[in-house]
Every structure is written in C-alpha cells, then in structure tokens.
Amino acid sequence: MAGVALGSVGATSAVVENASAAQSVRGITFDRVLNAADFCDTTGQRDCSSAIESRLTDGTLIKFPKGTYKIANDIYPGGPSNVGLYSEEGAVFKIPSNQHVTVFLNKGGRNVLFEGIDIDQTADGAFGNMKILCRDNAQIRNVEVIGRAPNADERLDQHILADVYDSDGTSIIQNFKAAYGGYLGAYRNSAGGIQATPGHHGTLKIIDCHLEEMANNGIYATRNDGNIQVEGGIYRNNDVAQVRLMGPNSYVRDALIEIDMSKSNNPGTPRKMRGIWIETKQSKFSGTKNGAYIENCTIIVRDSPNSIEGVDLDETGGWLEVNDCYFVIDRNNTRAITAYRPEDKASNYPKAPRPWDLKVTNCSITGSAANRESIKIIGRPDSVIENTCIQQTNTDRDGVTVVNASDCFVGNSTINVDGQEVREVDTNVQTTSISTSGSCPLPGDSSNDSTSDSTDDSTDSTDSTDSSSGSVSDTASTLEVISTEDPSELTYEFTTSGEISKIFDDTRNSAEENNDDVSQNSDGTWSVQGYTGNGYGDSYAFEGELLEFSPATGPVKLVVDGQEVDPTTLDDSTDSTSGSTDSTTDSTSDSTDSTSDSTSDTTTTHEIVIDGEGRSELTNYEFTVSGSVEQTDDPGEDNVSDTTVVGAVGGGIDSFDYTGDITSFSIDGPAAVFVDEQEVDPTTLGGSSDSTGDSTDSSTDSTSDTASTVEVISTENPSELTYEFTATGEVTKILNDTRNSAEENNDDISQNSDGTWSVQGYTGNGYGDSYTVKGELTEFSPATGPVKLVVDGQEVDPATLGDDGSSQTVETVSKLTIDGMGTDELAHYRFSVSGTVKQIDDPGEDNVNNQKVRGATRRGIDEFEFTGQITSFAIKGPARVYLDDTVVDPDTLG
C-alpha cells in the first residue's frame, strides 16, 4: 500500500499518515483514503475539527475507526467533490457543551459521502448538524443523532440541511435516526429534522429514516422547486408537521406517520401538530409547482394537545392523490384529511396553479374520534373519494363533507358513521354504491403491508419484524414483557445473543407491528427497544441467551418460556446495553392510555381556535386574556402583543394557548370558535362584540347615500380574472343573483390598517362581481386584460385611477434578499427605503420599523418586499445580496 507523509497533527507528537490507494465506496471513487486515527484523538479529549477540515480536499475519503472524536468547531472545507467521512466500525462525533456545531458542510460539491458516524449532542446545550448543499450525489447513510437538541437562546437549524443544486441531480439520506428530537414548543429555538432550502432544484430521496419530537418539522421541504421523495421510515410527534412537501414528482410512500404524545417524555409542549402538510412557498423560488402523492402509509392521530389533521392539503397546495393508506384518528375534532380552499396566503405565498383536486382511493379510516368529519373538501372541483372505507361511529361524526366544489364524486365505498355519510354545502356531489354499515381494515391487516419493511431501524435486517421469520428455529425461546400496573407506562430494552422476532397473536401481550424496534448490533447481538403499559405487554421469540434487560425494577414482569425471571439475575448488570441507546418512548400498544395529564399547581393552559372552515371570506378577530397568550399554529402570522391578539383567518385555522380568562373577544366574520376543543358562541366570550355579516350584507345600515356601485366584469368567454381594488371608504358586496352578483364565499373584503378598504376577487367567463363602495376608488388591478370596470353605470379606465389621472397608483414592489450562504458567521445588515417595507420570509424575525430594517442572518435567507428606493444600505459579514433575484454589489445600494 502506497503511503504519503502528511505531517503530525492530533493525538501524538509525531504521526505519519498513510494514504491508501484509490478506493470506491457507494459508487464514489476516492483518489486517497486517510485513517483518522493518524491525526485525531480517538478518545474524545481533543478537538479534531480543524484536522479533518484541512484534509478534506477533492478526492479524499477519511475513514474513522471506532472511537469518540471531539468536534468543537464547524467543519467547512468549501465545496470539494469526491470527498467523504466514513466509518465501518461505529465512530461518534462528540459535541462539547454549549456548542452549536456543523459537523460537515459541503456547499457546491459532487459525490459527497457521510456514513456510519453518529453525532452525540448529549452534553448540556450541545447541538450538531450537517449541511450537504451539493450539486449531485450527496449521500448521508446510517447516522444517528444521540441526545435532544436544546431550547436555545437563538435560532437553531435543522439537523440536516440538504439541497441538490442540479435539476437532474439526486442525493440520498438513508437510515438517519434522530429520535430524541428537540424541545417541543420552542419552534425555531430548537431543532427540526431535515430541510431542503430554496437552493434545492433536483431530487432528494429520504429513505427509512426515523425522526421524532422535532420542534420545527420532521421534514420541511416546501420552499423550493425540487423533488422530495420519502420512502419508508417513522415520523412521530414532530411539531408543526411530520412531513411538509409538495411537487408533481414528490411523495411520501410506505411510512408510519404518528401523533401520539402518550409515547413522549419530551419536556416541552407542542404548538400544533399535523401529519403530512401539502403546501408550497412559491415566492421562495422561480416558477410554480403542483401536486403530490401519499401512498401506502399508516397515519395515526391519537393523543395530542393541539393536532389539526392527519393530512393537511393547504390553501397554497395543488392537487393531491392519497392511495392505499390506513388512517387511525382517535382525537376528537380531528379529521383524517382536510383539503382547504385554494387561495393566496398574503402576497408572498400564492396558491398553486390548477388543478386543485383531491383523490382518495383504496384507503381505510378508523378510530374513535367524535365531531366534525373524516374528510372535508372545500373549493376543490373534480375531487374523488372512491373504494375507501370509513368507520368512525362516535357521536356527531360525519363521513365526507364537500363545500362549494363542483363535479365531485364519492362512491363505491363504505361510510359507517354516526352522522351524515356525505354532507353537501353549496354544491351537489355525485354519489353511488355507498354502504352505511360494516367494518374497515386496521393497520397491519393482511390486506396491506404498508409499513412492515419501513419501521425497522436496522440497516439490512428489514425482515426482523416478521413473526414468521425463517431464521428463527424451533428451539427459539419465548419472552414476554408485561406491565403490572394500570395505569402505567413502561419503556424497556433488552439484548440477546441471537435473532429476535416479534410475536403477533392478537392477545393482550401481542407485540406491535410498527411500534417496537428490533435491530441487530455490530457485535452480532440483537436488541429491542419497546414501550407498553396499562397492564398490557409485548411478546418476542429469540435465539440464544437473554443477556440484558432494563429496567430491573418498576411495574414490569419478565417471563421466559412461561417462567417469570428476575431481570437483576441477567449478566453482570442491569444497565442499558449501549450508551447511545435511544430512550425515547418509541412505541406503545394501541390500547395504552395516556397518563400524562400534567395538571399541576401552575396556571392551567387553555386553547382557543378560530376556524375559517375553508371559507374564502376573511374573518377579523381580536381578544384579550388575563394571563399569557401564545400563537401555536404558525407563530408570527397574527399580531400577539402581551395579553392581546389581533388577527385574521381565511379558510384555515388560527390557534392560541392562553392562561387565565378571556376578558374580551370580538369577531366580524363567519369563522367558528373553539375553546378547549368545544365550539362556543363568540358572544359568550368576555363581553364579545360579534358583527358577523355586517361587511357582506348589501343592505347594511352603514351604507350612505353617497355610496357608489362598482362592477368588475370579465369581457371574454372562456376567461379567468383575478382582480384587486382599494377604496377610501367601506366596501360591501351586492348579492342580487344577477350575472354580475358578487360571491358570498369567493371574494375577500378587508379593512386595512390605514382605514382604507380592499377587495381581492375572482370571476370569469363573461360574468362579474358588484360592490357598494363609500368614498373614492383609488386603485384597481389589472389595468389591462379581459376586464371592464364600471362605476355608477359608467365605464372607467383603471389606468386613470391615482394621484393625477396620468398613471396607476399601485407602486412597483421590489424584493431584497440577503443570503447567508449556509455559513455560520453572522452577517449584520441595516437599510432604509423611501416607501414601505415588510419582511416576507418569516415575518418578525428581524426588526422592521416603518421604513427602516435592522437584521442579521448566518445560514438562511432574509427577504423583504419594498416600494420606492433603497435610500441607505450597510452590511457587515459574509452574505450575498440580491435585488429582484439579481446579485448586486451592496456598495451600490443607497
């Protein structure tokens, strides 16, 4: 083997590094292979980050023997290609206390490998992540994050940021496990799982991963035009969403999606949990995208303080196909699927282009949830529910509700519910061959094998969860782990010298198909991590000897071949078999009840939900509480100031946690209000003011004699016309059933902060909308196209509206982007404009005060929309600046 002397850095004072000849790993050819033990301390006492970084040049693979490697600083070699960090023996990167470290950042390379190295962030305040922002063929495989991400004083990134820059490139994340997650409820101040940023244009495959209890999404991949393909894996109890994506070549397939906080020991409280969230942030990238697939998944919603639904097809989401999936929905007021009305979320989050239909086929929906319905579809024409079985017989539960959506079909299905099988609101639904009795298959039934191969965390032993595994001989022993108290929760682990398989016999002590983890260890032994309780148990068959079991005491009985065994008699100790063992509550039996009703001496937390129920009409609301209040759906969307909230909701849901009492509440639209999951009359809350309908009734008393009539008419057939206009006084709809009548649900009227009123509307095919307008009509768009604007019977040229009649009053909106380029060094900036400015990436993150902005970014992107000119600009730090998506020299601004 050829060797090259590369110097002496690391554990000893004089080390000769031997670089072996070229080698291929995972299809990547490396020119040289280095042994990390030649230049790193393998006991974790001395920092190895700079020694690794300096050697990661093009064509270099560094192999890490078994050991612990202290990583105290970011490893950022730039963008080399054909580079890798690799361990066959089980190396660990150890993050020191109170350090936030990127253990590997590659920006712009190709053929990049990170495999077999775990990241230990168990030290107080420690956090480690990876950023693989490559052109093509990055591979992250067989990596576990050990320990929970902290609740930090600053924003933390996801555990993995992964982009594929080339549109025809593909990267893979496989067998990545981070089951300790982050601090639930901390959101951006604790970690998420995997994220693709606006730089992602290719295909990212996420295969057989296990992400649990993340504070900021399990997978967050909606801000790009690339493909996200999730295959297999476990996504459980992640805040905001388990998986969040969209795209015509994007999908979630063969995965377990679960919300069940009875399986969690997380110290935090989640803000709002969804299963799979189909949405897009179109303003984050060029062009548009649409569609997604959910196939052969098991989606469970059981115990959660504030979950929304199993599948959330967002207002910005396009078409969606859900095929061959099992849903178990036990939480009251929670739907299996909600398909919200397509509409823009402010100017920066436009809805996806057509089509917008939802198709659900060959699915089963069961569970004990009461109230609402199993599936709700709002404003999505041509949607189809077919060959699907719904069995939800608890009180006031409907099957399928369709609202204002034409040409929809529900048929060839079983819908066994307490309420209506199909409820139609402002539409007619074609129905045929609907059976109203009968049972539906449950997850794990022989008719479907959706998750049997995707829930085993071991790399190669995908059949280890099969109770009839051919490698278990007739001499195998039977082991039962039984909880002895009710109520109780029991997390257990054990190790054997031979293979373990689960026993599925539908008894009280049957193992769980998807919830208990069986894996083979590197030394040939086998281990189980399981969870049960409430007097139930789990059963296994195993070869060889039972070596270790924990806990040794507690509400547990261990039975081997029918004989009770004292766990303390096993081996030399009763400790867990591995310091890196995942102690999260990975699973529970279906019948295990939650025992985490953590009522304490502290002030009780309540939840209030304002539900737009899919309407396009905007509802404004304001309320005050006597204690504290915090938004839990998407923090920052509405204005929360001390104890008062001022907000608005369209077709979606706004939710808040609060303490104390609601002291005042007002609402001016048709949204429903829920307090602690019970619908309430808004007028009963804190001396409420409920003016629902005042702004939409054409006969409103506030319309003065000087009001004008405004008609917006589309002039072509076929055509589609989206329009906006602003007036100095109040605007109300004219609902008169004529060809130009306004729409009750489709056109939005809102009052602006400056007292003006605005309308966002939609019409077409020669039809129009009519309004009563007080004051003056000041702006209208579009100025051209298939549109005619008529005021008090006289046609008006939209271009004449404005200050002097010579031009349109709508100012040009520009976009300013400050890109941290994935580096960890903070870039501070400040600027001012002559017009208006607002943040559009995550409003509230940086300081926007009238016409001035002061902010900072280190890894991500800050974006602002402004009118007028940039009058001053200053930046300090490594960031790139874009004006209207074009790179500019910051010195030329202002």
PDB file of N, CA and C in Angstrom, residues 515-572:
ATOM      1  N   ASN A 515     -44.441  -0.370  16.256  1.00  0.00           N
ATOM      2  CA  ASN A 515     -44.090   0.495  17.376  1.00  0.00           C
ATOM      3  C   ASN A 515     -42.885   0.075  18.200  1.00  0.00           C
ATOM      4  N   ASP A 516     -42.494  -1.217  18.160  1.00  0.00           N
ATOM      5  CA  ASP A 516     -41.340  -1.677  18.932  1.00  0.00           C
ATOM      6  C   ASP A 516     -40.206  -1.971  17.962  1.00  0.00           C
ATOM      7  N   ASP A 517     -39.004  -1.497  18.292  1.00  0.00           N
ATOM      8  CA  ASP A 517     -37.877  -1.564  17.371  1.00  0.00           C
ATOM      9  C   ASP A 517     -36.982  -2.758  17.670  1.00  0.00           C
ATOM     10  N   VAL A 518     -36.725  -3.566  16.642  1.00  0.00           N
ATOM     11  CA  VAL A 518     -35.818  -4.713  16.728  1.00  0.00           C
ATOM     12  C   VAL A 518     -34.641  -4.437  15.802  1.00  0.00           C
ATOM     13  N   SER A 519     -33.409  -4.621  16.295  1.00  0.00           N
ATOM     14  CA  SER A 519     -32.250  -4.343  15.454  1.00  0.00           C
ATOM     15  C   SER A 519     -31.096  -5.263  15.818  1.00  0.00           C
ATOM     16  N   GLN A 520     -30.247  -5.529  14.830  1.00  0.00           N
ATOM     17  CA  GLN A 520     -29.026  -6.301  15.065  1.00  0.00           C
ATOM     18  C   GLN A 520     -27.878  -5.340  15.307  1.00  0.00           C
ATOM     19  N   ASN A 521     -27.056  -5.629  16.322  1.00  0.00           N
ATOM     20  CA  ASN A 521     -25.938  -4.775  16.675  1.00  0.00           C
ATOM     21  C   ASN A 521     -24.685  -5.180  15.908  1.00  0.00           C
ATOM     22  N   SER A 522     -23.682  -4.312  15.929  1.00  0.00           N
ATOM     23  CA  SER A 522     -22.460  -4.558  15.163  1.00  0.00           C
ATOM     24  C   SER A 522     -21.690  -5.771  15.675  1.00  0.00           C
ATOM     25  N   ASP A 523     -21.902  -6.167  16.968  1.00  0.00           N
ATOM     26  CA  ASP A 523     -21.192  -7.333  17.515  1.00  0.00           C
ATOM     27  C   ASP A 523     -21.951  -8.636  17.315  1.00  0.00           C
ATOM     28  N   GLY A 524     -23.047  -8.607  16.554  1.00  0.00           N
ATOM     29  CA  GLY A 524     -23.817  -9.800  16.267  1.00  0.00           C
ATOM     30  C   GLY A 524     -24.958 -10.065  17.217  1.00  0.00           C
ATOM     31  N   THR A 525     -25.009  -9.349  18.353  1.00  0.00           N
ATOM     32  CA  THR A 525     -26.154  -9.488  19.252  1.00  0.00           C
ATOM     33  C   THR A 525     -27.355  -8.749  18.677  1.00  0.00           C
ATOM     34  N   TRP A 526     -28.509  -8.976  19.301  1.00  0.00           N
ATOM     35  CA  TRP A 526     -29.757  -8.342  18.861  1.00  0.00           C
ATOM     36  C   TRP A 526     -30.366  -7.579  20.030  1.00  0.00           C
ATOM     37  N   SER A 527     -31.043  -6.467  19.736  1.00  0.00           N
ATOM     38  CA  SER A 527     -31.645  -5.636  20.785  1.00  0.00           C
ATOM     39  C   SER A 527     -33.056  -5.215  20.413  1.00  0.00           C
ATOM     40  N   VAL A 528     -33.825  -4.951  21.453  1.00  0.00           N
ATOM     41  CA  VAL A 528     -35.188  -4.430  21.305  1.00  0.00           C
ATOM     42  C   VAL A 528     -35.317  -3.186  22.164  1.00  0.00           C
ATOM     43  N   GLN A 529     -35.968  -2.170  21.617  1.00  0.00           N
ATOM     44  CA  GLN A 529     -36.416  -1.014  22.384  1.00  0.00           C
ATOM     45  C   GLN A 529     -37.926  -0.969  22.256  1.00  0.00           C
ATOM     46  N   GLY A 530     -38.632  -1.047  23.380  1.00  0.00           N
ATOM     47  CA  GLY A 530     -40.083  -1.160  23.314  1.00  0.00           C
ATOM     48  C   GLY A 530     -40.800  -0.305  24.329  1.00  0.00           C
ATOM     49  N   TYR A 531     -42.114  -0.296  24.215  1.00  0.00           N
ATOM     50  CA  TYR A 531     -42.955   0.544  25.069  1.00  0.00           C
ATOM     51  C   TYR A 531     -44.318  -0.112  25.194  1.00  0.00           C
ATOM     52  N   THR A 532     -44.821  -0.214  26.415  1.00  0.00           N
ATOM     53  CA  THR A 532     -46.158  -0.753  26.647  1.00  0.00           C
ATOM     54  C   THR A 532     -46.698  -0.118  27.921  1.00  0.00           C
ATOM     55  N   GLY A 533     -47.785  -0.653  28.476  1.00  0.00           N
ATOM     56  CA  GLY A 533     -48.344  -0.063  29.685  1.00  0.00           C
ATOM     57  C   GLY A 533     -49.753  -0.500  29.934  1.00  0.00           C
ATOM     58  N   ASN A 534     -50.320  -0.020  31.059  1.00  0.00           N
ATOM     59  CA  ASN A 534     -51.724  -0.238  31.407  1.00  0.00           C
ATOM     60  C   ASN A 534     -52.091  -1.712  31.476  1.00  0.00           C
ATOM     61  N   GLY A 535     -51.149  -2.539  31.977  1.00  0.00           N
ATOM     62  CA  GLY A 535     -51.425  -3.952  32.141  1.00  0.00           C
ATOM     63  C   GLY A 535     -51.239  -4.796  30.909  1.00  0.00           C
ATOM     64  N   TYR A 536     -50.872  -4.198  29.789  1.00  0.00           N
ATOM     65  CA  TYR A 536     -50.613  -4.930  28.550  1.00  0.00           C
ATOM     66  C   TYR A 536     -49.138  -5.308  28.469  1.00  0.00           C
ATOM     67  N   GLY A 537     -48.773  -6.035  27.411  1.00  0.00           N
ATOM     68  CA  GLY A 537     -47.391  -6.440  27.245  1.00  0.00           C
ATOM     69  C   GLY A 537     -47.031  -6.682  25.800  1.00  0.00           C
ATOM     70  N   ASP A 538     -45.772  -7.081  25.569  1.00  0.00           N
ATOM     71  CA  ASP A 538     -45.256  -7.411  24.240  1.00  0.00           C
ATOM     72  C   ASP A 538     -44.577  -8.768  24.308  1.00  0.00           C
ATOM     73  N   SER A 539     -44.646  -9.518  23.202  1.00  0.00           N
ATOM     74  CA  SER A 539     -44.063 -10.863  23.161  1.00  0.00           C
ATOM     75  C   SER A 539     -43.084 -10.991  21.999  1.00  0.00           C
ATOM     76  N   TYR A 540     -42.017 -11.790  22.210  1.00  0.00           N
ATOM     77  CA  TYR A 540     -40.974 -11.984  21.211  1.00  0.00           C
ATOM     78  C   TYR A 540     -40.497 -13.433  21.231  1.00  0.00           C
ATOM     79  N   ALA A 541     -39.980 -13.884  20.089  1.00  0.00           N
ATOM     80  CA  ALA A 541     -39.209 -15.127  20.014  1.00  0.00           C
ATOM     81  C   ALA A 541     -37.748 -14.755  19.827  1.00  0.00           C
ATOM     82  N   PHE A 542     -36.827 -15.477  20.541  1.00  0.00           N
ATOM     83  CA  PHE A 542     -35.410 -15.147  20.388  1.00  0.00           C
ATOM     84  C   PHE A 542     -34.557 -16.405  20.430  1.00  0.00           C
ATOM     85  N   GLU A 543     -33.454 -16.341  19.694  1.00  0.00           N
ATOM     86  CA  GLU A 543     -32.453 -17.397  19.682  1.00  0.00           C
ATOM     87  C   GLU A 543     -31.382 -17.098  20.725  1.00  0.00           C
ATOM     88  N   GLY A 544     -30.700 -18.132  21.196  1.00  0.00           N
ATOM     89  CA  GLY A 544     -29.572 -17.926  22.085  1.00  0.00           C
ATOM     90  C   GLY A 544     -29.992 -17.565  23.487  1.00  0.00           C
ATOM     91  N   GLU A 545     -29.205 -16.677  24.133  1.00  0.00           N
ATOM     92  CA  GLU A 545     -29.413 -16.324  25.525  1.00  0.00           C
ATOM     93  C   GLU A 545     -29.920 -14.888  25.662  1.00  0.00           C
ATOM     94  N   LEU A 546     -30.716 -14.677  26.713  1.00  0.00           N
ATOM     95  CA  LEU A 546     -31.120 -13.332  27.103  1.00  0.00           C
ATOM     96  C   LEU A 546     -30.017 -12.748  27.968  1.00  0.00           C
ATOM     97  N   LEU A 547     -29.340 -11.701  27.468  1.00  0.00           N
ATOM     98  CA  LEU A 547     -28.151 -11.175  28.120  1.00  0.00           C
ATOM     99  C   LEU A 547     -28.443 -10.029  29.077  1.00  0.00           C
ATOM    100  N   GLU A 548     -29.281  -9.110  28.673  1.00  0.00           N
ATOM    101  CA  GLU A 548     -29.528  -7.925  29.486  1.00  0.00           C
ATOM    102  C   GLU A 548     -30.974  -7.507  29.348  1.00  0.00           C
ATOM    103  N   PHE A 549     -31.500  -6.886  30.419  1.00  0.00           N
ATOM    104  CA  PHE A 549     -32.852  -6.335  30.396  1.00  0.00           C
ATOM    105  C   PHE A 549     -32.895  -5.143  31.330  1.00  0.00           C
ATOM    106  N   SER A 550     -33.534  -4.073  30.902  1.00  0.00           N
ATOM    107  CA  SER A 550     -33.775  -2.934  31.780  1.00  0.00           C
ATOM    108  C   SER A 550     -35.174  -2.392  31.485  1.00  0.00           C
ATOM    109  N   PRO A 551     -35.885  -1.871  32.497  1.00  0.00           N
ATOM    110  CA  PRO A 551     -35.413  -1.627  33.861  1.00  0.00           C
ATOM    111  C   PRO A 551     -35.470  -2.887  34.711  1.00  0.00           C
ATOM    112  N   ALA A 552     -34.644  -2.926  35.753  1.00  0.00           N
ATOM    113  CA  ALA A 552     -34.628  -4.087  36.626  1.00  0.00           C
ATOM    114  C   ALA A 552     -35.773  -4.062  37.628  1.00  0.00           C
ATOM    115  N   THR A 553     -36.307  -2.859  37.884  1.00  0.00           N
ATOM    116  CA  THR A 553     -37.420  -2.733  38.826  1.00  0.00           C
ATOM    117  C   THR A 553     -38.503  -1.871  38.190  1.00  0.00           C
ATOM    118  N   GLY A 554     -39.627  -1.781  38.885  1.00  0.00           N
ATOM    119  CA  GLY A 554     -40.729  -0.994  38.371  1.00  0.00           C
ATOM    120  C   GLY A 554     -41.916  -1.870  38.018  1.00  0.00           C
ATOM    121  N   PRO A 555     -42.914  -1.296  37.338  1.00  0.00           N
ATOM    122  CA  PRO A 555     -44.143  -2.049  37.036  1.00  0.00           C
ATOM    123  C   PRO A 555     -43.941  -3.001  35.858  1.00  0.00           C
ATOM    124  N   VAL A 556     -43.034  -4.008  36.036  1.00  0.00           N
ATOM    125  CA  VAL A 556     -42.689  -4.881  34.926  1.00  0.00           C
ATOM    126  C   VAL A 556     -42.559  -6.314  35.415  1.00  0.00           C
ATOM    127  N   LYS A 557     -43.027  -7.237  34.594  1.00  0.00           N
ATOM    128  CA  LYS A 557     -42.815  -8.664  34.820  1.00  0.00           C
ATOM    129  C   LYS A 557     -42.204  -9.246  33.553  1.00  0.00           C
ATOM    130  N   LEU A 558     -41.088  -9.990  33.713  1.00  0.00           N
ATOM    131  CA  LEU A 558     -40.373 -10.594  32.597  1.00  0.00           C
ATOM    132  C   LEU A 558     -40.593 -12.107  32.654  1.00  0.00           C
ATOM    133  N   VAL A 559     -41.150 -12.669  31.575  1.00  0.00           N
ATOM    134  CA  VAL A 559     -41.485 -14.099  31.530  1.00  0.00           C
ATOM    135  C   VAL A 559     -40.761 -14.729  30.349  1.00  0.00           C
ATOM    136  N   VAL A 560     -39.960 -15.780  30.600  1.00  0.00           N
ATOM    137  CA  VAL A 560     -39.240 -16.503  29.564  1.00  0.00           C
ATOM    138  C   VAL A 560     -39.736 -17.955  29.556  1.00  0.00           C
ATOM    139  N   ASP A 561     -40.269 -18.367  28.430  1.00  0.00           N
ATOM    140  CA  ASP A 561     -40.801 -19.732  28.284  1.00  0.00           C
ATOM    141  C   ASP A 561     -41.751 -20.079  29.419  1.00  0.00           C
ATOM    142  N   GLY A 562     -42.605 -19.132  29.771  1.00  0.00           N
ATOM    143  CA  GLY A 562     -43.626 -19.365  30.781  1.00  0.00           C
ATOM    144  C   GLY A 562     -43.180 -19.190  32.201  1.00  0.00           C
ATOM    145  N   GLN A 563     -41.886 -18.946  32.445  1.00  0.00           N
ATOM    146  CA  GLN A 563     -41.362 -18.805  33.794  1.00  0.00           C
ATOM    147  C   GLN A 563     -40.942 -17.354  34.046  1.00  0.00           C
ATOM    148  N   GLU A 564     -41.395 -16.785  35.164  1.00  0.00           N
ATOM    149  CA  GLU A 564     -41.002 -15.428  35.496  1.00  0.00           C
ATOM    150  C   GLU A 564     -39.522 -15.379  35.841  1.00  0.00           C
ATOM    151  N   VAL A 565     -38.817 -14.368  35.332  1.00  0.00           N
ATOM    152  CA  VAL A 565     -37.384 -14.208  35.512  1.00  0.00           C
ATOM    153  C   VAL A 565     -37.111 -12.865  36.181  1.00  0.00           C
ATOM    154  N   ASP A 566     -36.177 -12.862  37.143  1.00  0.00           N
ATOM    155  CA  ASP A 566     -35.751 -11.624  37.786  1.00  0.00           C
ATOM    156  C   ASP A 566     -34.726 -10.936  36.896  1.00  0.00           C
ATOM    157  N   PRO A 567     -35.001  -9.734  36.375  1.00  0.00           N
ATOM    158  CA  PRO A 567     -34.042  -9.074  35.470  1.00  0.00           C
ATOM    159  C   PRO A 567     -32.680  -8.846  36.097  1.00  0.00           C
ATOM    160  N   THR A 568     -32.618  -8.734  37.426  1.00  0.00           N
ATOM    161  CA  THR A 568     -31.323  -8.462  38.063  1.00  0.00           C
ATOM    162  C   THR A 568     -30.386  -9.655  38.009  1.00  0.00           C
ATOM    163  N   THR A 569     -30.919 -10.823  37.657  1.00  0.00           N
ATOM    164  CA  THR A 569     -30.057 -12.006  37.576  1.00  0.00           C
ATOM    165  C   THR A 569     -29.381 -12.152  36.222  1.00  0.00           C
ATOM    166  N   LEU A 570     -29.706 -11.269  35.289  1.00  0.00           N
ATOM    167  CA  LEU A 570     -29.143 -11.378  33.946  1.00  0.00           C
ATOM    168  C   LEU A 570     -27.784 -10.708  33.880  1.00  0.00           C
ATOM    169  N   ASP A 571     -26.796 -11.407  33.332  1.00  0.00           N
ATOM    170  CA  ASP A 571     -25.461 -10.870  33.089  1.00  0.00           C
ATOM    171  C   ASP A 571     -24.907 -10.249  34.362  1.00  0.00           C
ATOM    172  N   ASP A 572     -24.036  -9.252  34.231  1.00  0.00           N
ATOM    173  CA  ASP A 572     -23.392  -8.649  35.395  1.00  0.00           C
ATOM    174  C   ASP A 572     -24.076  -7.365  35.831  1.00  0.00           C
TER     175      ASP A 572
END
